[in-house]
Short mmCIF file of C-alpha atoms and ligand atoms in Angstrom, two decimals:
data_model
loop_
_atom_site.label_atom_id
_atom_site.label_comp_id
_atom_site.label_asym_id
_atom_site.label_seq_id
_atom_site.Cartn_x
_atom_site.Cartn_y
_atom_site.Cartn_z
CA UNK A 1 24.10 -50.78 -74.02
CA UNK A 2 23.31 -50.43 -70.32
CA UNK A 3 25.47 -47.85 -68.16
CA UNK A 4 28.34 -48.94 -65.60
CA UNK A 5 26.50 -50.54 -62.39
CA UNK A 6 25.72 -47.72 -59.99
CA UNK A 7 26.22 -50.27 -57.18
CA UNK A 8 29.51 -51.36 -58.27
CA UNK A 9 30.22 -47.55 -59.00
CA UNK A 10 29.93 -46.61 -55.65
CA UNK A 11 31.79 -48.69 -53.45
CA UNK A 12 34.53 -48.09 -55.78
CA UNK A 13 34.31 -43.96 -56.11
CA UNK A 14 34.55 -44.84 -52.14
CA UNK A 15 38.03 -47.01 -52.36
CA UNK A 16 39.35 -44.06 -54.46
CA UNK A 17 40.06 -43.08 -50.84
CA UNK A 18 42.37 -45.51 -50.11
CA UNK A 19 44.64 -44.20 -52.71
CA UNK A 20 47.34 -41.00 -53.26
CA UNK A 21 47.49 -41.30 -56.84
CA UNK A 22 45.45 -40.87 -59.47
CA UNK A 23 42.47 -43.51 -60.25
CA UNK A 24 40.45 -43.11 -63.61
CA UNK A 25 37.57 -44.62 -64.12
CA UNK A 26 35.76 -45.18 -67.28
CA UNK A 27 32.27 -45.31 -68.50
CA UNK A 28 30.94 -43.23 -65.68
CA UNK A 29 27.11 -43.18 -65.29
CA UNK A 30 24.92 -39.74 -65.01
CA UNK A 31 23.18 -41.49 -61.96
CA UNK A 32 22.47 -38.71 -59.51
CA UNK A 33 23.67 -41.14 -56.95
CA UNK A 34 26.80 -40.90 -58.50
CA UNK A 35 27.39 -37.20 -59.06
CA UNK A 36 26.47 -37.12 -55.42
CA UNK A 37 29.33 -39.45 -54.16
CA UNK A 38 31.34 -37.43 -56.25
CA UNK A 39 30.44 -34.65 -53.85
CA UNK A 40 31.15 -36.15 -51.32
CA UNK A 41 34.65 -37.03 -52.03
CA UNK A 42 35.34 -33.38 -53.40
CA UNK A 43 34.30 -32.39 -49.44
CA UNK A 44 36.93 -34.66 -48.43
CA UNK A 45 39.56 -33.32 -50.42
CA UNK A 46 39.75 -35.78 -53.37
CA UNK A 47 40.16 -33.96 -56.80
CA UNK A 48 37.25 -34.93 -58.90
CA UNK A 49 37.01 -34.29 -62.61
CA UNK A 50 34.97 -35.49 -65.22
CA UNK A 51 36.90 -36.06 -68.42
CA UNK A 52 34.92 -37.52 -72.19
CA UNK A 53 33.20 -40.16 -70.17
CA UNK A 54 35.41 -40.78 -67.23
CA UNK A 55 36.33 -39.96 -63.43
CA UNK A 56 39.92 -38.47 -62.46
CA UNK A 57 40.13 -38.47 -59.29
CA UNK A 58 43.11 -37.43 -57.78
CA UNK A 59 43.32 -38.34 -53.84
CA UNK A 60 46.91 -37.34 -52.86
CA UNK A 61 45.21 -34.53 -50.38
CA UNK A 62 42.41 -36.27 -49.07
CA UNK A 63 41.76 -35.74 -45.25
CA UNK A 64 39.81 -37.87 -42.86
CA UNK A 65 36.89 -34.77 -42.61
CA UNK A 66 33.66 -35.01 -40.82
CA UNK A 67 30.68 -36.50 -43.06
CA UNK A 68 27.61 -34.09 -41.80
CA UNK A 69 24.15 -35.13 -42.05
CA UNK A 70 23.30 -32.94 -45.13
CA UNK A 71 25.99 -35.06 -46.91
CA UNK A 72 25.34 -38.49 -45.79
CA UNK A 73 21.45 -38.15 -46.00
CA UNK A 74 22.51 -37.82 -49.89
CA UNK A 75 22.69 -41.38 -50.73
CA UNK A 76 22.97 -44.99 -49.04
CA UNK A 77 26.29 -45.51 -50.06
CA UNK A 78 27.78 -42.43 -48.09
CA UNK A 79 28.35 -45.02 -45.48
CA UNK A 80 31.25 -46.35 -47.11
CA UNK A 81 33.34 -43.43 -46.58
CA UNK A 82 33.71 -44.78 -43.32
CA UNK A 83 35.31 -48.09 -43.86
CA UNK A 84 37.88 -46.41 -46.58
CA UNK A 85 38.58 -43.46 -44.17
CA UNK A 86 39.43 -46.40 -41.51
CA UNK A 87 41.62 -47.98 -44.06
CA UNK A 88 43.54 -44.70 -44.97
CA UNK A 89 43.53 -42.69 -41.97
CA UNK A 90 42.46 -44.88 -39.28
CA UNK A 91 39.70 -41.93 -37.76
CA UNK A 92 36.20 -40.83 -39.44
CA UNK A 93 33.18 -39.43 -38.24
CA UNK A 94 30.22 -40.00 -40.45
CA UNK A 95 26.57 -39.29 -39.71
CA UNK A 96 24.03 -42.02 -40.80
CA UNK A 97 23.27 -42.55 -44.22
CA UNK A 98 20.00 -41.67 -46.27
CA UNK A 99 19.30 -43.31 -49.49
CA UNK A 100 15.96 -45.25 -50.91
CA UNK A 101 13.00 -45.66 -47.84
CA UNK A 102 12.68 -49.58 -48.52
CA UNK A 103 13.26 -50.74 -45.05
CA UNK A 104 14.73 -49.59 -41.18
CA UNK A 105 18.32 -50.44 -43.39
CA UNK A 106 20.39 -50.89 -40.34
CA UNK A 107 24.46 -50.76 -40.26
CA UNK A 108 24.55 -52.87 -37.36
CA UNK A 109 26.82 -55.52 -38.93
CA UNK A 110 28.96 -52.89 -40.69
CA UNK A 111 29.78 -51.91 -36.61
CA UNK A 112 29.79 -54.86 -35.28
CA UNK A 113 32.63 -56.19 -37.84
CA UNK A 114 34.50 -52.93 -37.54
CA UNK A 115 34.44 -53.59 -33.66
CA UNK A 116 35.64 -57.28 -34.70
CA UNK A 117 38.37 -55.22 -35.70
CA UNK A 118 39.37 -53.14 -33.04
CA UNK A 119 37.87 -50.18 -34.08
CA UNK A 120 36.26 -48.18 -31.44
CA UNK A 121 33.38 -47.13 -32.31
CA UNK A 122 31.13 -44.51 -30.22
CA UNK A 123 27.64 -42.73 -31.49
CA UNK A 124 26.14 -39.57 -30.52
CA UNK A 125 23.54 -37.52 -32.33
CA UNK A 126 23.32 -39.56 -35.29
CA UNK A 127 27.18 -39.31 -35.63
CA UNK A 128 29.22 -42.54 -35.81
CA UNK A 129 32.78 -41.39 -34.26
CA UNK A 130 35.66 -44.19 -35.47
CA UNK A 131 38.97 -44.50 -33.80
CA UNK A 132 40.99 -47.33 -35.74
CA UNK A 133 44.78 -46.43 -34.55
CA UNK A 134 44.43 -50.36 -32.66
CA UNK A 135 42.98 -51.60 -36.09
CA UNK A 136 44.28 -55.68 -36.39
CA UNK A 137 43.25 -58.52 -38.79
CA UNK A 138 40.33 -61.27 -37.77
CA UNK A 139 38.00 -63.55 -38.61
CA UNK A 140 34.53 -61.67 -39.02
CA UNK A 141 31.18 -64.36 -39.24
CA UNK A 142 28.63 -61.58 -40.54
CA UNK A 143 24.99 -63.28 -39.48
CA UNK A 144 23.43 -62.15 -42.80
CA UNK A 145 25.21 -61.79 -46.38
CA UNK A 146 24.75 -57.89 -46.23
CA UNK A 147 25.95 -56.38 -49.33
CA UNK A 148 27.06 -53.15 -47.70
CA UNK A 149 28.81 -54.56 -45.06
CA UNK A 150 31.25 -57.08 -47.16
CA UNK A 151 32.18 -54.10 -48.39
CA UNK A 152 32.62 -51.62 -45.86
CA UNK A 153 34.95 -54.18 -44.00
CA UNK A 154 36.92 -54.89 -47.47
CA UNK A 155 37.40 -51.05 -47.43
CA UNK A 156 38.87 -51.12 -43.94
CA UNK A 157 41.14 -54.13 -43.92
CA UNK A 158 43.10 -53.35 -47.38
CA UNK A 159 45.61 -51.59 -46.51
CA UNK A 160 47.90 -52.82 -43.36
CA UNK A 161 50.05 -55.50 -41.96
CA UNK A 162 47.34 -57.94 -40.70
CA UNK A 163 44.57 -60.75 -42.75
CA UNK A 164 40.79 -60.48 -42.13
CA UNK A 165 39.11 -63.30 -42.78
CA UNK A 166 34.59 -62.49 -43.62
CA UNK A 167 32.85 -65.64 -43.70
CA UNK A 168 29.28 -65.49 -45.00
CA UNK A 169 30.03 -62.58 -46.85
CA UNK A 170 28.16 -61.21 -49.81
CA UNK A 171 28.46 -62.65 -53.23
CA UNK A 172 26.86 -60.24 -55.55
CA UNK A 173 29.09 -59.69 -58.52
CA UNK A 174 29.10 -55.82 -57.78
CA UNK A 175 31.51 -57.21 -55.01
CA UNK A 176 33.43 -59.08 -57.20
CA UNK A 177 34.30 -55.95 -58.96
CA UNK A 178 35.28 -54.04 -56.38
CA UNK A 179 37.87 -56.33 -55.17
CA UNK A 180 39.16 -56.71 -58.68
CA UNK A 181 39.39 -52.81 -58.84
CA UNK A 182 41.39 -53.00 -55.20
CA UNK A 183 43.62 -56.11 -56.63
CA UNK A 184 44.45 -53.96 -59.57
CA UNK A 185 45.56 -51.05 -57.37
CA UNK A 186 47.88 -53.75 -55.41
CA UNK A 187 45.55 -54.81 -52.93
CA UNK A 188 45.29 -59.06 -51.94
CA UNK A 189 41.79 -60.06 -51.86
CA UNK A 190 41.49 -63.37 -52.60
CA UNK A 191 37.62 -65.46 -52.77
CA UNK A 192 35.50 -62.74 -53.80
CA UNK A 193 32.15 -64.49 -55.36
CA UNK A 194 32.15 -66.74 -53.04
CA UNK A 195 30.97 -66.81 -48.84
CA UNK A 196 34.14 -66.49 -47.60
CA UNK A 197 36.99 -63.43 -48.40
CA UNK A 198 40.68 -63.03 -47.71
CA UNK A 199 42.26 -59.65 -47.05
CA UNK A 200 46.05 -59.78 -46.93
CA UNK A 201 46.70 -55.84 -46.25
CA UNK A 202 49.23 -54.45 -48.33
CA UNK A 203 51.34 -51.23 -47.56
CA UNK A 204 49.53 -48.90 -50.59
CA UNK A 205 47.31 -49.04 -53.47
CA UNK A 206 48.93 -47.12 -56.39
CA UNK A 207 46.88 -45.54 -59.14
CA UNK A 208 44.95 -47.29 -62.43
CA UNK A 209 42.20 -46.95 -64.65
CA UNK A 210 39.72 -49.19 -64.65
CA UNK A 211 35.49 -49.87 -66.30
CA UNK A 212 33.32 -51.37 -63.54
CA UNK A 213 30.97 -53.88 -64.77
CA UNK A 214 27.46 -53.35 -66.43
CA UNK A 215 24.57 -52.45 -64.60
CA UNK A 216 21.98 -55.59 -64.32
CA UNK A 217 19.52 -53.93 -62.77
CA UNK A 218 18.73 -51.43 -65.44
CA UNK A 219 19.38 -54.80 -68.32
CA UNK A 220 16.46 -56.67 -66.51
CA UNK A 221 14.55 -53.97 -66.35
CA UNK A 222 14.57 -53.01 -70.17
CA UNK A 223 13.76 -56.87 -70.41
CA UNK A 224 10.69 -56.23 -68.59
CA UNK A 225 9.85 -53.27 -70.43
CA UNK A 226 10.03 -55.58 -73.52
CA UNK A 227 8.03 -58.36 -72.34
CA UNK A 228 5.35 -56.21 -70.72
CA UNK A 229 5.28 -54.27 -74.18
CA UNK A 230 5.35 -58.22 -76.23
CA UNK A 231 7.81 -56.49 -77.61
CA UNK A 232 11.18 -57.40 -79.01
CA UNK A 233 14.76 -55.92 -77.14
CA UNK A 234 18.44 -56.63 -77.30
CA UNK A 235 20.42 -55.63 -74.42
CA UNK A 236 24.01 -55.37 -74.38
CA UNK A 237 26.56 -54.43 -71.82
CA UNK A 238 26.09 -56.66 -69.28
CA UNK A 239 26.83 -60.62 -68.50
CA UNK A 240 23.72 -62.11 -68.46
CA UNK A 241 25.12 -64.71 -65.65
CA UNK A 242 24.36 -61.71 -63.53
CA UNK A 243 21.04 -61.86 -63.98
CA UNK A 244 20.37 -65.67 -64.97
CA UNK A 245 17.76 -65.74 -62.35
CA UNK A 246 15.58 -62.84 -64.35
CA UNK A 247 16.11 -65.04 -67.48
CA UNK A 248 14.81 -68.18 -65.72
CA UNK A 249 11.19 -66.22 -64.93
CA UNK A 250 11.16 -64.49 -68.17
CA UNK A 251 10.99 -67.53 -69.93
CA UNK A 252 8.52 -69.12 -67.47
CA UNK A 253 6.87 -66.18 -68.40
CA UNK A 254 6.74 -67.63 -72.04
CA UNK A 255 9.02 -64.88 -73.72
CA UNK A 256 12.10 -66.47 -76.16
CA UNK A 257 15.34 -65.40 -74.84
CA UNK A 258 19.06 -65.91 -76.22
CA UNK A 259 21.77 -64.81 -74.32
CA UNK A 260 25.43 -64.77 -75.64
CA UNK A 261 28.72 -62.92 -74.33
CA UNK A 262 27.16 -59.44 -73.07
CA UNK A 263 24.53 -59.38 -75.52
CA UNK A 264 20.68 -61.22 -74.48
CA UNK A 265 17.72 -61.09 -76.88
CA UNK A 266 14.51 -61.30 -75.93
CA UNK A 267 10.85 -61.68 -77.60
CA UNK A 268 7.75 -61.31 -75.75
CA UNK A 269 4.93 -63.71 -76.32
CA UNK A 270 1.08 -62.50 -77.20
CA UNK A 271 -0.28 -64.05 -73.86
CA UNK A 272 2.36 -63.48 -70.58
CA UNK A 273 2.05 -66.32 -68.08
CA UNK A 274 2.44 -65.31 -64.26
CA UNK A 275 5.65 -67.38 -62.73
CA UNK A 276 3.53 -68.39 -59.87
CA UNK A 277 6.10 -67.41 -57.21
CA UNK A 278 9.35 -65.07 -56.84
CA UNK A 279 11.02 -64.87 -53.62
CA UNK A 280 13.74 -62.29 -53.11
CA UNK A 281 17.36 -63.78 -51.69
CA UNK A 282 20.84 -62.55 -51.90
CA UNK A 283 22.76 -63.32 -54.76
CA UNK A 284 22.75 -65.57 -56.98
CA UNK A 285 19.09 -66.14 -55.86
CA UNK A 286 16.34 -63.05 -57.49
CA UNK A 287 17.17 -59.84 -56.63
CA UNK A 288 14.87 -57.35 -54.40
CA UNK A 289 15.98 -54.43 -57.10
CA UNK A 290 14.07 -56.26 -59.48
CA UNK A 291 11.61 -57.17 -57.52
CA UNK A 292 9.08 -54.51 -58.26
CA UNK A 293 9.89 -54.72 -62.11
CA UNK A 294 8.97 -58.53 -62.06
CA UNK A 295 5.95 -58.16 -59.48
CA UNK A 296 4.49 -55.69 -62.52
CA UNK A 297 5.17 -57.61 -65.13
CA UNK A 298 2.84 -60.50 -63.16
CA UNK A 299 -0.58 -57.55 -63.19
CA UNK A 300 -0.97 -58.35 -66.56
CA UNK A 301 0.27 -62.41 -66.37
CA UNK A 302 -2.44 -65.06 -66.90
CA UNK A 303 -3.02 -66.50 -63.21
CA UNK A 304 -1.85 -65.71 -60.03
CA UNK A 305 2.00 -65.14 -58.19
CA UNK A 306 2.80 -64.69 -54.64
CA UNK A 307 5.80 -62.62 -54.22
CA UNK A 308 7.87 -62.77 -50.77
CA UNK A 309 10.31 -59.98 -50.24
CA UNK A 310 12.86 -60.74 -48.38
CA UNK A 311 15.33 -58.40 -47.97
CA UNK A 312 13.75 -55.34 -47.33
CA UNK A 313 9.95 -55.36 -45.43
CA UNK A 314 9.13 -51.78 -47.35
CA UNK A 315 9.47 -52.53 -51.01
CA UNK A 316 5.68 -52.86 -51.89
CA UNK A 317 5.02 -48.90 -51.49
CA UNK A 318 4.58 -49.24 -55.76
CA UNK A 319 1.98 -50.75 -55.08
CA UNK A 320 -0.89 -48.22 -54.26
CA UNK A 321 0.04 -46.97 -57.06
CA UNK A 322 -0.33 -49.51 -59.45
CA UNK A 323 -3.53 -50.56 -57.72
CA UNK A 324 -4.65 -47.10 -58.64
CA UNK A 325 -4.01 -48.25 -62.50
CA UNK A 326 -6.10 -50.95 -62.47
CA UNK A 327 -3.74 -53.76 -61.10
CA UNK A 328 -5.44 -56.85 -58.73
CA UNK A 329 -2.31 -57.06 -55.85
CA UNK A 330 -3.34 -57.28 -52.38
CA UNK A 331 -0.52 -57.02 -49.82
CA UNK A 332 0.37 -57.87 -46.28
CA UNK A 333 3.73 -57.92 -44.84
CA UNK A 334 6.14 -58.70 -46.81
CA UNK A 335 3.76 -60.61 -48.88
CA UNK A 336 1.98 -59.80 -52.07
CA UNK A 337 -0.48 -61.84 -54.22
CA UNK A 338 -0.87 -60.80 -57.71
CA UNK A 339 -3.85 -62.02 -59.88
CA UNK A 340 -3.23 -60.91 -63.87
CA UNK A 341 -5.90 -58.76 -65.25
CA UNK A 342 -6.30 -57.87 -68.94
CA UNK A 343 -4.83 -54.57 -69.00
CA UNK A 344 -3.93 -51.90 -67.02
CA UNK A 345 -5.34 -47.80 -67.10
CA UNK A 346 -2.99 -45.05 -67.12
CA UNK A 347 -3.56 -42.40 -63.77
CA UNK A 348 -1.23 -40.32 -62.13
CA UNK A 349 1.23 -42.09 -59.84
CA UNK A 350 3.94 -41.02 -57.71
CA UNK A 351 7.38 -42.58 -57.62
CA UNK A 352 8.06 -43.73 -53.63
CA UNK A 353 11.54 -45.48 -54.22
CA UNK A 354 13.92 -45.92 -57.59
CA UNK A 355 13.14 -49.66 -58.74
CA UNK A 356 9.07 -49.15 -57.21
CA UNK A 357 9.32 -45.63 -59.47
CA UNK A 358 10.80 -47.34 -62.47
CA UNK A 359 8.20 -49.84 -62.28
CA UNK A 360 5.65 -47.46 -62.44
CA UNK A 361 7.44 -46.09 -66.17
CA UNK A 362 7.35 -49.74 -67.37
CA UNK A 363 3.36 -49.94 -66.11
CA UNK A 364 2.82 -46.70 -67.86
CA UNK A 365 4.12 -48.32 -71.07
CA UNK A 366 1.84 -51.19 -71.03
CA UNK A 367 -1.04 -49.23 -69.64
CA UNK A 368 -4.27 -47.78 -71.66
CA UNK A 369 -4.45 -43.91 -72.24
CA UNK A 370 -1.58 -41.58 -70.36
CA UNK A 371 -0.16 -42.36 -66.97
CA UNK A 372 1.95 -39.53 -65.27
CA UNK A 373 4.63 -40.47 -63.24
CA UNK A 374 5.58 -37.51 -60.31
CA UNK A 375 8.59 -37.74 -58.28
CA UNK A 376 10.92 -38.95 -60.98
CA UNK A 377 13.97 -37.66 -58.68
CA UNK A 378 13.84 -41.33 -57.25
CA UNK A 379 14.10 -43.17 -60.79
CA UNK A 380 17.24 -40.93 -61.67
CA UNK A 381 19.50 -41.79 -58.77
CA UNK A 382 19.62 -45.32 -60.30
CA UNK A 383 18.70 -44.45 -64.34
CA UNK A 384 20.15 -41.86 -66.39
CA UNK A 385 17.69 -41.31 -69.71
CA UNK A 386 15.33 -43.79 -69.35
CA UNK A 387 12.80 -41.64 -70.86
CA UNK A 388 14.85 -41.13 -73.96
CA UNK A 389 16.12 -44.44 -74.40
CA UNK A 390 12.45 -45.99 -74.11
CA UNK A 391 11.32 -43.44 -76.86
CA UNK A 392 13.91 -44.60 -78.97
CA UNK A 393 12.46 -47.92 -78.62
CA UNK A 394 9.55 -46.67 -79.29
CA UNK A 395 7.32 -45.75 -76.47
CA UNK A 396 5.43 -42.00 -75.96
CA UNK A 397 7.00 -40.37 -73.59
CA UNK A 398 6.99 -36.82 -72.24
CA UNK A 399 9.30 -35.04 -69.84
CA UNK A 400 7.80 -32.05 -67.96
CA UNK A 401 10.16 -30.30 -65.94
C1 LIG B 1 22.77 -53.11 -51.43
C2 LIG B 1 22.39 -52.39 -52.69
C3 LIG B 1 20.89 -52.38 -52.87
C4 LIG B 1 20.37 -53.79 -52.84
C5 LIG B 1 20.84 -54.53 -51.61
C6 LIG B 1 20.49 -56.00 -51.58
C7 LIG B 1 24.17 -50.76 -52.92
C8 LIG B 1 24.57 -49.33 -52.92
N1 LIG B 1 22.89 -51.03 -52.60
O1 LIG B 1 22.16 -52.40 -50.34
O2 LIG B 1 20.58 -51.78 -54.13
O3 LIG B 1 18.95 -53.75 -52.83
O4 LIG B 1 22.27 -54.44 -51.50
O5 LIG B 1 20.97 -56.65 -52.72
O6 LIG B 1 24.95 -51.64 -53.26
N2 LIG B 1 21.12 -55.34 -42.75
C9 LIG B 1 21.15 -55.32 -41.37
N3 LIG B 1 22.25 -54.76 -40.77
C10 LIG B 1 23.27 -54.24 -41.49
C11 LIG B 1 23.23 -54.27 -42.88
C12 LIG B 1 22.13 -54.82 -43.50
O7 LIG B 1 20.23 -55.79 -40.70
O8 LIG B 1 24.23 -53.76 -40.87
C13 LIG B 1 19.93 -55.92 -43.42
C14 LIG B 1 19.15 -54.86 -44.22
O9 LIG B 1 18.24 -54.15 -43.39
C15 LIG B 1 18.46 -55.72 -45.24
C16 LIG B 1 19.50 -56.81 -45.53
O10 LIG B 1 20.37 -56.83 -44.41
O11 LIG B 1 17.33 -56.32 -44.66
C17 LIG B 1 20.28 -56.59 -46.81
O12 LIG B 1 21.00 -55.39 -46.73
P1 LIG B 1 22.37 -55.16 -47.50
O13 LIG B 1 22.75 -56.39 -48.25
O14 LIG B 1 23.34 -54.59 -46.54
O15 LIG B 1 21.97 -54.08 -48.57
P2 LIG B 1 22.63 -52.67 -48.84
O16 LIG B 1 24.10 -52.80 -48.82
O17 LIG B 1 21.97 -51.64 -48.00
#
């Protein structure tokens, strides 16, 4: 059963913010990404406990404190403390956020909708310096779908008297979930999953417990691992919808798949076909975090697959590495051609990013003789015990601290 998604997670841990009372929330994921946005709320004066397998968080004495660079360089998703320090205490001052080197990763349209807003917004130092007190409702046309965004400016329109209106927002379902975790604190978000979103604020948000959804990321790429392996997997926890566009090149790929509720099978064939082409888009079209799980599985594919990314122009910095192991990918842009070889050789490798890093794990399995995998940090702010759970499916695998 895969873990809670770390990027519905942590938009959420974030709208704990908006709220005095007390907000549990189940299932909660040993992602290091986590843990650390647990940090960050503790700095701001949230009560943060970790109780069997949940979060209490408490946030009746939260205070709209300064996010330093130290923090905010902890994770991508530091940034929205911003838009649910807006919503609460209309002030924040947040330096910019760190988080995975795929891309320059902008916030321009996060500012630019807060502006929208009326928040004035100045930025010195690497500091972003928020004054909402003239904070009003508004219609908001983001120019790209950006995940972060959508959700920063959900964050800061909750609570209030006024409607904001996002039109081309995002529609990955990690959204969706955190607008049916605000709705079930008393929020009124209505069209999540879909371009266009409806914020009627409300006075408060009062206190609930809620499971975000499962983490379809980490169920595609234990798929992978299975058909790279022409092995056999079940994964559970997760509604394969989320991922239907995995499941469509998996069984390009030739591998038998069978899907029901939150449970998908899946049986690798002896000879992998390549898919020919993935492009990444925002949801529901492939995802860039799978990107670099797919792109491997097509080194050892019969025939050859361009793969276009996108979203961010830095996700091919795997690839060195699995050049280094024998793969046939040559690269320019944001642009890679893969031509399927036999096999691949294990070498030493070093993780540059989470899903490039957990690529290089699934390589390893399917590789000849030992591959060592440095860096891990990177895989663990997105996977907790992927080593452990791929032994129990049967791979060699040793952890050397
Ligand atoms: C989120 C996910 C990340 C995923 C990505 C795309 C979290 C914590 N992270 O990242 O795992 O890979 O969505 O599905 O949920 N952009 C701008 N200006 C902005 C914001 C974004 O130009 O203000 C650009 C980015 O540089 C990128 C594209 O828009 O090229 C997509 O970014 P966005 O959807 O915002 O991704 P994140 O929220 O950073």
């Amino acid at each position: 059963m895969v873990e809670c998604a770390k990027n519905a997670y942590l938009p959420i841990l974030a709208a704990t913010i908006l709220c005095e009372e007390q907000v549990i929330l189940n299932r909660a994921p040993e992602f290091a990404d986590v843990n650390n946005m647990c940090v960050i709320l503790e700095k701001l004066g949230l009560k943060v406990k970790r109780q069997g397998g949940a979060l209490v968080i408490d946030g009746a004495n939260a205070t709209p404190r300064f996010v330093p660079v130290d923090t905010a360089k902890l994770l991508r998703s530091s940034i929205f403390t911003l838009g649910a320090m807006l919503g609460r205490f209309r002030r924040a001052r947040v330096a910019y956020p760190g988080g995975c080197d795929i891309g320059l990763r902008p916030i321009d349209l996060h500012l630019k909708g807060l502006r929208d807003l009326g928040v004035k917004i100045t930025e010195s130092h690497g500091v972003i310096n928020c004054d909402a007190t003239e904070l009003h409702g508004g219609t908001i046309a983001l120019d790209f779908a950006s995940v972060g965004a959508t959700e920063n400016l959900i964050l800061a329109s909750v609570l209030g008297k006024d409607r904001t209106v996002i039109i081309n927002c995002a529609r990955e379902p990690e959204i969706v979930d955190l607008c049916n975790f605000l709705n079930k604190m008393g929020a009124r978000i209505y069209g999540a999953g879909t371009g266009r979103i409806e914020i009627e604020g409300v006075a408060r948000l009062n206190g609930t417990e809620y499971t975000p959804i499962g983490d379809r990321i980490i169920a595609g790429t234990y798929l992978i691992a299975g058909a790279l392996t022409h092995g056999k997997i079940e994964v559970s926890g997760c509604n394969s919808i989320f991922f239907a566009s995995l499941i469509d090149k998996l069984r390009y790929s030739g591998c038998f798949l069978r899907a029901k509720g939150d449970k998908i099978y899946l049986k690798s064939p002896k000879t992998l076909k390549s898919v020919g082409l993935i492009e990444t888009q925002v949801y529901p079209g492939f995802p860039t975090d799978l990107q670099a799980q797919l792109l491997t599985l097509q080194t050892v594919s019969k025939g050859c697959c361009v793969v276009h990314e996108n979203i961010f122009e830095s996700r091919f910095k795997f690839v060195p590495e699995l050049i280094k192991m024998g793969a046939n990918v040559k690269v320019r842009d944001c642009t890679a051609v893969v031509e399927g070889v036999a096999d691949l050789s294990g070498a030493e490798v070093y993780a540059k990013d989470l899903r490039g890093g957990a690529s290089l794990v699934l390589a390893g399995l399917r590789a000849k003789g030992y591959t060592t995998v440095n860096d891990i940090y990177h895989i663990e702010r997105g996977y907790c015990n992927l080593d452990k759970r791929l032994i129990e499916l049967g791979a060699q695998i040793r952890r050397e601290e």
